[in-house]
mmCIF file of C-alpha atoms in Angstrom:
data_model
loop_
_atom_site.group_PDB
_atom_site.id
_atom_site.type_symbol
_atom_site.label_atom_id
_atom_site.label_comp_id
_atom_site.label_asym_id
_atom_site.label_seq_id
_atom_site.Cartn_x
_atom_site.Cartn_y
_atom_site.Cartn_z
ATOM 1 C CA GLY A 7 -29.362 194.887 183.536
ATOM 2 C CA ILE A 8 -26.711 192.032 182.295
ATOM 3 C CA ASP A 9 -27.532 188.661 183.657
ATOM 4 C CA GLU A 10 -31.109 189.481 182.244
ATOM 5 C CA LEU A 11 -29.966 190.126 179.481
ATOM 6 C CA LYS A 12 -28.247 187.377 178.752
ATOM 7 C CA VAL A 13 -31.314 185.522 179.898
ATOM 8 C CA ALA A 14 -33.584 187.160 177.375
ATOM 9 C CA LEU A 15 -30.584 186.010 174.230
ATOM 10 C CA ASP A 16 -29.947 182.744 175.311
ATOM 11 C CA ASP A 17 -34.282 182.309 174.980
ATOM 12 C CA GLY A 18 -34.284 183.756 171.153
ATOM 13 C CA ALA A 19 -34.981 186.892 171.990
ATOM 14 C CA THR A 20 -35.171 189.729 168.877
ATOM 15 C CA MET A 21 -33.439 191.911 169.743
ATOM 16 C CA LEU A 22 -30.524 193.914 168.258
ATOM 17 C CA LEU A 23 -27.846 194.403 169.622
ATOM 18 C CA ILE A 24 -25.379 197.949 168.391
ATOM 19 C CA ASP A 25 -22.074 198.387 169.286
ATOM 20 C CA VAL A 26 -21.168 201.951 169.482
ATOM 21 C CA ARG A 27 -16.918 201.572 169.946
ATOM 22 C CA GLU A 28 -15.055 202.781 167.481
ATOM 23 C CA ASP A 29 -13.675 200.812 164.691
ATOM 24 C CA TRP A 30 -10.101 199.545 166.549
ATOM 25 C CA GLU A 31 -12.095 199.030 169.762
ATOM 26 C CA VAL A 32 -13.823 196.269 168.547
ATOM 27 C CA GLU A 33 -11.265 194.566 167.319
ATOM 28 C CA SER A 34 -11.320 192.770 170.595
ATOM 29 C CA GLY A 35 -14.463 191.042 170.687
ATOM 30 C CA SER A 36 -17.755 192.455 171.054
ATOM 31 C CA MET A 37 -21.379 191.280 172.118
ATOM 32 C CA PRO A 38 -22.571 187.949 169.886
ATOM 33 C CA GLY A 39 -24.529 188.511 167.142
ATOM 34 C CA SER A 40 -23.622 192.029 167.679
ATOM 35 C CA ILE A 41 -23.689 195.112 164.450
ATOM 36 C CA HIS A 42 -20.969 198.303 164.504
ATOM 37 C CA ILE A 43 -22.767 201.021 164.118
ATOM 38 C CA PRO A 44 -19.921 203.971 165.507
ATOM 39 C CA LEU A 45 -21.763 206.611 168.001
ATOM 40 C CA ALA A 46 -21.489 209.199 164.932
ATOM 41 C CA GLU A 47 -22.187 207.189 162.135
ATOM 42 C CA LEU A 48 -26.042 206.584 164.190
ATOM 43 C CA GLU A 49 -27.859 209.442 163.991
ATOM 44 C CA SER A 50 -27.563 209.034 159.944
ATOM 45 C CA ARG A 51 -28.253 205.540 160.281
ATOM 46 C CA MET A 52 -31.231 206.209 162.762
ATOM 47 C CA ASP A 53 -33.708 205.640 159.441
ATOM 48 C CA ASP A 54 -32.657 202.115 159.145
ATOM 49 C CA ILE A 55 -33.391 201.116 162.448
ATOM 50 C CA PRO A 56 -36.275 199.375 163.081
ATOM 51 C CA LYS A 57 -38.598 201.210 166.053
ATOM 52 C CA ASP A 58 -40.538 197.634 166.965
ATOM 53 C CA VAL A 59 -37.443 195.604 167.628
ATOM 54 C CA ARG A 60 -36.069 196.069 171.096
ATOM 55 C CA LEU A 61 -32.592 198.013 170.747
ATOM 56 C CA VAL A 62 -29.767 197.334 173.247
ATOM 57 C CA PHE A 63 -26.719 199.601 172.611
ATOM 58 C CA PHE A 64 -22.729 198.643 174.199
ATOM 59 C CA GLU A 65 -19.762 200.188 174.672
ATOM 60 C CA THR A 66 -17.348 200.556 176.816
ATOM 61 C CA ALA A 67 -17.836 203.988 178.368
ATOM 62 C CA ALA A 68 -20.616 206.576 178.078
ATOM 63 C CA ALA A 69 -21.180 206.767 174.454
ATOM 64 C CA GLY A 70 -23.277 203.145 174.803
ATOM 65 C CA LEU A 71 -25.919 205.515 177.141
ATOM 66 C CA ARG A 72 -25.644 208.347 175.217
ATOM 67 C CA ALA A 73 -27.190 206.547 171.709
ATOM 68 C CA ALA A 74 -29.797 204.655 173.630
ATOM 69 C CA GLU A 75 -30.926 208.365 175.029
ATOM 70 C CA LEU A 76 -30.438 209.487 171.535
ATOM 71 C CA PHE A 77 -33.054 206.785 170.144
ATOM 72 C CA THR A 78 -35.676 207.041 173.013
ATOM 73 C CA ARG A 79 -35.983 210.832 172.532
ATOM 74 C CA ASN A 80 -36.497 210.049 168.764
ATOM 75 C CA GLY A 81 -39.684 207.648 169.523
ATOM 76 C CA TYR A 82 -37.151 204.578 170.250
ATOM 77 C CA ASP A 83 -39.354 203.283 174.261
ATOM 78 C CA THR A 84 -37.188 200.344 173.969
ATOM 79 C CA ALA A 85 -33.847 202.020 173.595
ATOM 80 C CA GLN A 86 -31.105 200.678 176.439
ATOM 81 C CA PHE A 87 -27.736 200.685 177.351
ATOM 82 C CA CYS A 88 -25.080 197.044 178.460
ATOM 83 C CA GLY A 89 -22.196 198.191 179.227
ATOM 84 C CA LEU A 90 -19.620 195.365 177.628
ATOM 85 C CA ASN A 91 -17.151 195.647 180.554
ATOM 86 C CA ASP A 92 -20.009 194.620 182.987
ATOM 87 C CA TRP A 93 -21.142 191.486 180.443
ATOM 88 C CA LYS A 94 -17.084 190.947 180.270
ATOM 89 C CA ALA A 95 -16.628 190.550 184.170
ATOM 90 C CA LYS A 96 -19.699 188.140 184.266
ATOM 91 C CA GLY A 97 -17.346 185.748 181.849
ATOM 92 C CA TYR A 98 -19.457 185.604 179.549
ATOM 93 C CA GLU A 99 -18.609 184.899 175.574
ATOM 94 C CA LEU A 100 -16.933 187.732 173.511
ATOM 95 C CA GLY A 101 -17.864 187.007 169.177
ATOM 96 C CA GLU A 102 -17.280 189.227 166.277
ATOM 97 C CA THR A 103 -19.142 191.994 164.856
ATOM 98 C CA GLU A 104 -19.471 193.603 161.452
ATOM 99 C CA LYS A 105 -21.272 197.117 159.988
ATOM 100 C CA PRO A 106 -24.354 196.464 158.243
ATOM 101 C CA ASP A 107 -24.320 197.844 154.611
ATOM 102 C CA ALA A 108 -26.588 200.649 154.041
ATOM 103 C CA GLY A 109 -30.715 200.118 153.789
ATOM 104 C CA ALA A 110 -32.707 198.703 156.398
ATOM 105 C CA ILE A 111 -31.199 196.511 159.744
ATOM 106 C CA THR A 112 -32.813 193.591 160.515
ATOM 107 C CA PRO A 113 -32.251 191.628 163.724
ATOM 108 C CA ARG A 114 -29.934 188.820 163.096
ATOM 109 C CA ARG A 115 -32.245 186.375 165.067
#
């Protein structure tokens, strides 16, 4: 779960962290290094998201789980869900998130 994700991030694993909350929700901080694509916009951006990269969708409620299921159904076999509250509960740091530009999306690292 969360601990394994943190270890993978600290080890520099290549993955795409996608915050699927609404605009107003991300103002309080997000997972460092994440991109922000609200759930309602995810399907229209799906073609821009690589299939060969581990995807982690996160949220404070069930939207992240729905996002992961949507991508899994569409052939993204690495999609998973992470609860941001679980991340916060571990005391892990929050950072900034930003919406990606139009076009293909690549992991930040």
